[in-house]
């Protein structure tokens, strides 16, 4: 913030940094109980809406993603806005936002503006927010796709940072989108795979295999202590194919 | 005094052995009122912090503590030159510097310690110390270390005819990664100076007497000037046998003249204690056409890291148990404990026997497959029994060795049906559907020694007193959560015949050593001391008062109370016993001898559901049969089994400290994954109780056997589900899917 | 700054700087060491407390942000000196070994039963998915909580 104050809602990311002395904010802006930020009006989800509420009431793929965030304790405190502000490439909520072309509403003394998700994320843990801006809401499009499915690959059945996570959406007219996390510095869409499969009304097994191959090819994952580049590529393709198969049922 | 009176055996009392008596500290723990080391405080207390090396290997050129001293609220900044006595410590060799002086040899090695008014100030001051390093090339490959003779120990076992060959030979190479004990409570302690140059230490530990002796040596004090107190601890699993903050705390306390407290945070805890040795194993198993083992050859290399810790004993254990619980009369084992600049490794539950089990059980399955014999049948044909000789040391097995019973029990336990409620691989991540799952079943047996070996003088001192409060068992034997404080009281009750009994911890100045809470030894050894002390006390009381029975009412003769308890306890009654197990001996040059005090075997059957395309695994169920001698507290035994099995599951599918050129990449709970409640398999445990062990009432130690073969069983099940030749632990998704 | 809030049903206040966690304030200033610090990053649940009706990790709550809130710690889950049903059941089932995870589990489980007196085995496990135990393997914990599911808490 321009004043140097640090915004905090659930604290589930900021406090980790503070506890290890990486940040020592002198001033904070407490957003946890700001009523307007907790409002959820149809397609406009306030930034301070918790994962707990999203788990219960969110659109399917977002609710599915919410269920995998951290633990019950984390979901009670963590918010969709906080997840965006941290902008981790592995953020569980991001693939959905990418897949439905959500926008992020930002507010500042000068007013408010909405940026497309792919303008919002600019790099690993980097966003295009100005210093004096706060995330006020996430804006979903009015017409969400008919089908959307989420999946997250992790080595443990709870409390795990995703190795790969994905949302696939499909409309009745065939239009398909694929949002992916943990396979690039920011969440991405697999546009070539989308283009290929969107024009096929009833994809065959071979089509689905090609779809998976294209998804893999569009990822740029790294190898780190959690997984390898090779596995992430492979898992992105497999996961996306399976999510699409569910959408096609 | 001569008497023809015969005394009765103690009547069964409530809360005696064989019952699942509730633990005496349970209520305090449930209410949040139990004091752990991290909860202790004292008047005028300062906080300590540690400056650690950011380099894996470097020469220390200079240390400038002035910036730390300049931080307001700092009371002391100490470096190597401030160590008053012996500059190094260590369980086997005193080779680890209290504070590094000429060189740092592993990432995170302590270089200085600070005491300040509060924790935050202490940490900032510790970070402000300016150390000039000349970075050196680290040695991080244990095989390279071996070739350069950087070894803590080379071990050699030769038994039987070395020219023997079998009709069938299977070979394999296996790896086990670095597991961490990861107890929930981190290292913590409080040192309180006594104002006369001495100090009282309350710190997380598994063995206060050995802490005491190392503190005494490094502080240059007389033994009576230091008192190490058993202190509440949040688990151990081997991480707390070695000194970590003990000497630092005492130095700071004596230097400042004030109590000093230190608590490691989680990342520092990962860095600041020893880990399970990573292992590499090359095996060759020879068998006849009936599957009987004819010869086993193995080469085992474990990475001990920068300092000795207990590498020598872990290596020995790995080699002694490298064949498993099987007969074999021709054995060749060569082992190396390498010295590298990786983090020091030492004790973790299972102590070398875990790693080799991954190897030898994979080999047994390979043999079974090659010969077309069922995996349990093959093991049955080779299983050890009482009276046989250990394949590695030649030691004749004198106590129960129910390998056949373990196998038969496992075979008889019903397999689970396909349960649509069981979590799918991937859990809430929704990666996998039922038809994408393959189920696998795997078996493994394991064997572990109980107590210390190779001629160690392994003993425990316990004092039993009869007071107005009932029987009091005084001990320095550490309770890490396993239930020692419960079972020692049960033993006292059953042996004395008195229902009121409790365990009281006393410090090193008030009682002799109970040895370490490790090697699954305390129930047998401190329990043995408690039993003997209680029995002797009872005999002396009955002898003195000419009674034939002792009960809660007092001394009884011919059914009448002749000395009421209230009167009896006005007299001073206590008995102190030092209990030793049957002696062991160091091995000869070929590793032969009566090396071990006792053994326990266990078998595990794992059922896993695998998503082969994504390589994700759910461990659905683990059934086990374990040789326990006598279950003194069945619920506690079950708790040890379930807890140990889950640690084995962790090593099988998710736990590994990832090393990168000597740096730990994942020293946090975010990325060192411990199994959650959603990862825990259903466990069914069958306890095999057979008389014959020297432990109290025939009890055997139970803490480690659950970890020995649970990992190997899960890996075997994954192989069964996927058909893949998996040769490492933990198994990662890419090992299955790619 | 001074923050004032309701703690285990009683008014409490603490002097805090902005970055200090509620966990640190509970343990260091308010003499309630029952909540434990095992990771300081919300990955183990040992510090669990109930904040304004939801279970959260107190190591991730900024103490300055609990002004006017209601906080319940392990020390406050049961009436004076008496154990609640969760605590009784865990004691009877041998679900405590080292006990370091125990306060967090007591808080999370008490909260579960307050919202749902008849949780299934799956619901019990999902409610405790954020509480790590290293000693027990969770078996006795699940048995303890199943034994009181369906009874009055």
Coordinates of N, CA, C and O in Angstrom, one line a residue, chain B residues 308-384:
Chain B
X308 N 30.1 -38.0 13.5 CA 30.0 -39.5 13.7 C 28.6 -39.8 14.3 O 28.0 -40.9 13.9
X309 N 28.1 -39.1 15.2 CA 26.8 -39.4 15.9 C 26.8 -40.9 16.2 O 27.8 -41.4 16.9
X310 N 25.8 -41.6 15.8 CA 25.8 -43.1 16.0 C 25.9 -43.9 14.7 O 25.4 -45.0 14.6
X311 N 26.6 -43.3 13.7 CA 26.8 -44.0 12.5 C 27.4 -45.4 12.6 O 27.0 -46.3 11.9
X312 N 28.3 -45.5 13.5 CA 29.0 -46.8 13.6 C 28.0 -47.9 14.1 O 28.0 -49.0 13.5
X313 N 27.2 -47.6 15.0 CA 26.2 -48.5 15.5 C 25.1 -48.8 14.5 O 24.6 -49.9 14.3
X314 N 24.7 -47.7 13.8 CA 23.6 -47.9 12.8 C 24.1 -48.8 11.6 O 23.4 -49.7 11.2
X315 N 25.4 -48.5 11.2 CA 25.9 -49.4 10.2 C 26.0 -50.8 10.6 O 25.7 -51.8 9.9
X316 N 26.4 -51.0 11.9 CA 26.5 -52.4 12.4 C 25.2 -53.1 12.4 O 25.0 -54.2 11.9
X317 N 24.2 -52.3 12.8 CA 22.8 -52.9 12.8 C 22.4 -53.2 11.4 O 21.8 -54.3 11.2
X318 N 22.6 -52.3 10.5 CA 22.2 -52.6 9.1 C 22.9 -53.9 8.6 O 22.2 -54.7 8.0
X319 N 24.1 -54.0 8.9 CA 24.8 -55.2 8.5 C 24.3 -56.5 9.2 O 24.1 -57.5 8.6
X320 N 24.2 -56.4 10.5 CA 23.7 -57.6 11.2 C 22.3 -58.0 10.8 O 22.0 -59.2 10.8
X321 N 21.5 -57.1 10.4 CA 20.1 -57.5 10.0 C 19.9 -57.5 8.5 O 18.8 -57.5 8.0
X322 N 21.0 -57.5 7.7 CA 20.9 -57.4 6.3 C 20.3 -58.6 5.6 O 20.0 -58.5 4.4
X323 N 20.3 -59.7 6.2 CA 19.7 -60.9 5.6 C 18.2 -61.0 6.0 O 17.4 -61.6 5.3
X324 N 17.9 -60.4 7.2 CA 16.5 -60.5 7.6 C 16.3 -61.7 8.5 O 17.3 -62.4 9.0
X325 N 15.0 -62.0 8.9 CA 14.8 -63.1 9.9 C 14.8 -64.5 9.2 O 13.9 -65.3 9.4
X326 N 15.9 -64.8 8.5 CA 15.9 -66.0 7.7 C 17.2 -66.8 8.0 O 18.3 -66.2 8.3
X327 N 17.1 -68.1 7.9 CA 18.3 -68.9 8.0 C 19.2 -68.8 6.7 O 18.6 -68.8 5.6
X328 N 20.4 -68.7 7.0 CA 21.3 -68.8 5.8 C 22.7 -69.0 6.4 O 23.2 -68.4 7.3
X329 N 23.4 -70.0 5.8 CA 24.7 -70.4 6.4 C 25.9 -69.9 5.7 O 27.0 -70.2 6.0
X330 N 25.7 -69.1 4.6 CA 26.8 -68.5 3.9 C 26.5 -67.1 3.6 O 25.6 -66.8 2.9
X331 N 27.2 -66.2 4.3 CA 26.9 -64.8 4.3 C 28.1 -64.0 4.1 O 29.2 -64.2 4.7
X332 N 28.0 -62.9 3.3 CA 29.1 -62.0 3.1 C 28.4 -60.6 3.1 O 27.5 -60.3 2.2
X333 N 28.8 -59.8 4.1 CA 28.2 -58.4 4.1 C 29.4 -57.5 4.3 O 30.3 -57.7 5.1
X334 N 29.4 -56.5 3.4 CA 30.4 -55.4 3.6 C 29.7 -54.1 3.7 O 28.8 -53.8 2.9
X335 N 30.0 -53.4 4.8 CA 29.3 -52.1 5.0 C 30.2 -51.0 5.2 O 31.3 -51.1 5.7
X336 N 29.7 -49.8 4.8 CA 30.5 -48.6 4.9 C 29.6 -47.5 5.5 O 28.5 -47.3 5.0
X337 N 30.1 -46.8 6.6 CA 29.4 -45.6 7.0 C 30.3 -44.4 6.6 O 31.3 -44.2 7.1
X338 N 29.8 -43.7 5.5 CA 30.6 -42.7 4.9 C 30.5 -41.4 5.6 O 29.5 -41.0 6.2
X339 N 31.6 -40.6 5.5 CA 31.7 -39.3 6.1 C 31.6 -38.3 4.9 O 32.5 -38.3 4.1
X340 N 30.6 -37.4 5.0 CA 30.4 -36.5 3.9 C 30.1 -35.1 4.5 O 30.2 -35.0 5.7
X341 N 29.8 -34.1 3.7 CA 29.4 -32.8 4.2 C 27.9 -32.7 4.1 O 27.3 -31.6 4.2
X342 N 27.2 -33.8 4.1 CA 25.8 -33.8 4.2 C 25.4 -33.7 5.7 O 26.3 -33.8 6.6
X343 N 24.2 -33.4 6.0 CA 23.8 -33.2 7.4 C 24.1 -34.5 8.2 O 23.9 -35.6 7.7
X344 N 24.5 -34.4 9.5 CA 24.8 -35.6 10.2 C 23.6 -36.5 10.4 O 22.5 -36.0 10.6
X345 N 23.8 -37.8 10.2 CA 22.7 -38.7 10.4 C 23.0 -39.6 11.6 O 24.2 -39.8 12.0
X346 N 22.0 -40.1 12.3 CA 22.1 -40.8 13.5 C 20.9 -41.7 13.7 O 20.3 -42.3 12.8
X347 N 20.4 -41.7 15.0 CA 19.4 -42.6 15.3 C 18.0 -42.2 14.8 O 17.6 -41.1 14.9
X348 N 17.3 -43.1 14.2 CA 15.9 -43.0 14.0 C 15.3 -44.4 14.1 O 15.9 -45.3 13.6
X349 N 14.2 -44.4 14.8 CA 13.4 -45.6 15.1 C 13.7 -46.7 14.0 O 13.2 -46.6 12.9
X350 N 14.3 -47.8 14.4 CA 14.6 -48.8 13.5 C 16.1 -48.9 13.2 O 16.6 -50.0 12.9
X351 N 16.8 -47.8 13.2 CA 18.3 -47.8 13.4 C 19.0 -48.7 12.5 O 19.8 -49.6 12.9
X352 N 18.9 -48.5 11.2 CA 19.6 -49.3 10.2 C 18.9 -50.6 9.8 O 19.1 -51.0 8.6
X353 N 18.0 -51.1 10.6 CA 17.3 -52.3 10.2 C 16.2 -52.0 9.2 O 15.8 -52.9 8.5
X354 N 15.8 -50.8 9.2 CA 14.7 -50.4 8.3 C 15.2 -50.4 6.9 O 14.6 -50.9 6.0
X355 N 16.4 -49.8 6.7 CA 16.9 -49.6 5.3 C 17.1 -51.0 4.7 O 16.7 -51.2 3.6
X356 N 17.8 -51.9 5.4 CA 18.1 -53.1 4.8 C 16.9 -54.0 4.5 O 16.9 -54.8 3.6
X357 N 15.9 -53.8 5.3 CA 14.6 -54.5 5.1 C 14.0 -54.2 3.7 O 13.5 -55.1 3.0
X358 N 14.1 -53.0 3.3 CA 13.7 -52.6 1.9 C 14.4 -53.4 0.9 O 13.8 -53.9 -0.1
X359 N 15.7 -53.7 1.2 CA 16.5 -54.5 0.2 C 16.2 -55.9 0.3 O 15.9 -56.6 -0.7
X360 N 16.3 -56.5 1.5 CA 16.2 -58.0 1.5 C 14.8 -58.5 1.3 O 14.6 -59.6 0.7
X361 N 13.8 -57.7 1.6 CA 12.4 -58.2 1.3 C 12.1 -58.1 -0.2 O 11.4 -58.9 -0.7
X362 N 12.7 -57.1 -0.8 CA 12.5 -57.0 -2.3 C 13.2 -58.2 -2.9 O 12.7 -58.8 -3.9
X363 N 14.3 -58.6 -2.4 CA 15.0 -59.7 -2.9 C 14.2 -61.0 -2.7 O 14.2 -61.9 -3.6
X364 N 13.6 -61.2 -1.5 CA 12.9 -62.4 -1.2 C 11.7 -62.5 -2.2 O 11.4 -63.5 -2.7
X365 N 11.1 -61.3 -2.5 CA 9.9 -61.3 -3.5 C 10.5 -61.7 -4.9 O 9.8 -62.4 -5.6
X366 N 11.6 -61.2 -5.2 CA 12.2 -61.6 -6.5 C 12.5 -63.1 -6.6 O 12.2 -63.7 -7.6
X367 N 13.0 -63.6 -5.5 CA 13.2 -65.1 -5.5 C 11.9 -65.8 -5.6 O 11.8 -66.8 -6.4
X368 N 11.0 -65.4 -4.9 CA 9.7 -66.1 -4.9 C 9.1 -66.1 -6.3 O 8.6 -67.1 -6.8
X369 N 9.2 -64.9 -7.0 CA 8.7 -64.8 -8.4 C 9.5 -65.7 -9.3 O 8.9 -66.4 -10.2
X370 N 10.8 -65.7 -9.1 CA 11.6 -66.5 -10.0 C 11.3 -68.0 -9.9 O 11.3 -68.7 -10.9
X371 N 11.0 -68.4 -8.7 CA 10.8 -69.8 -8.4 C 9.4 -70.2 -8.5 O 9.0 -71.4 -8.4
X372 N 8.5 -69.2 -8.7 CA 7.0 -69.6 -8.7 C 6.5 -70.0 -7.3 O 5.6 -70.8 -7.3
X373 N 7.1 -69.6 -6.3 CA 6.7 -69.9 -4.9 C 6.0 -68.7 -4.4 O 6.4 -67.6 -4.6
X374 N 4.9 -68.9 -3.6 CA 4.2 -67.7 -3.0 C 5.1 -67.0 -2.0 O 6.0 -67.6 -1.4
X375 N 5.0 -65.7 -1.9 CA 5.9 -64.9 -1.1 C 5.9 -65.3 0.4 O 6.9 -65.3 1.0
X376 N 4.7 -65.7 0.9 CA 4.7 -66.1 2.3 C 5.3 -67.5 2.4 O 6.0 -67.8 3.4
X377 N 5.1 -68.3 1.5 CA 5.6 -69.7 1.5 C 7.1 -69.7 1.5 O 7.8 -70.4 2.3
X378 N 7.7 -68.8 0.6 CA 9.1 -68.7 0.6 C 9.7 -68.3 1.9 O 10.7 -68.9 2.4
X379 N 9.1 -67.3 2.5 CA 9.6 -66.8 3.8 C 9.4 -67.9 4.9 O 10.3 -68.1 5.8
X380 N 8.4 -68.7 4.8 CA 8.2 -69.7 5.8 C 9.3 -70.8 5.7 O 9.7 -71.3 6.7
X381 N 9.7 -71.1 4.5 CA 10.7 -72.1 4.3 C 12.0 -71.7 4.9 O 12.9 -72.5 5.2
X382 N 12.2 -70.4 5.0 CA 13.5 -69.9 5.5 C 13.5 -69.3 6.9 O 14.5 -68.9 7.4
X383 N 12.3 -69.1 7.4 CA 12.2 -68.4 8.7 C 13.0 -68.9 9.8 O 13.1 -70.1 10.0
X384 N 13.5 -68.0 10.6 CA 14.3 -68.4 11.8 C 13.3 -68.9 12.9 O 12.2 -68.5 12.9

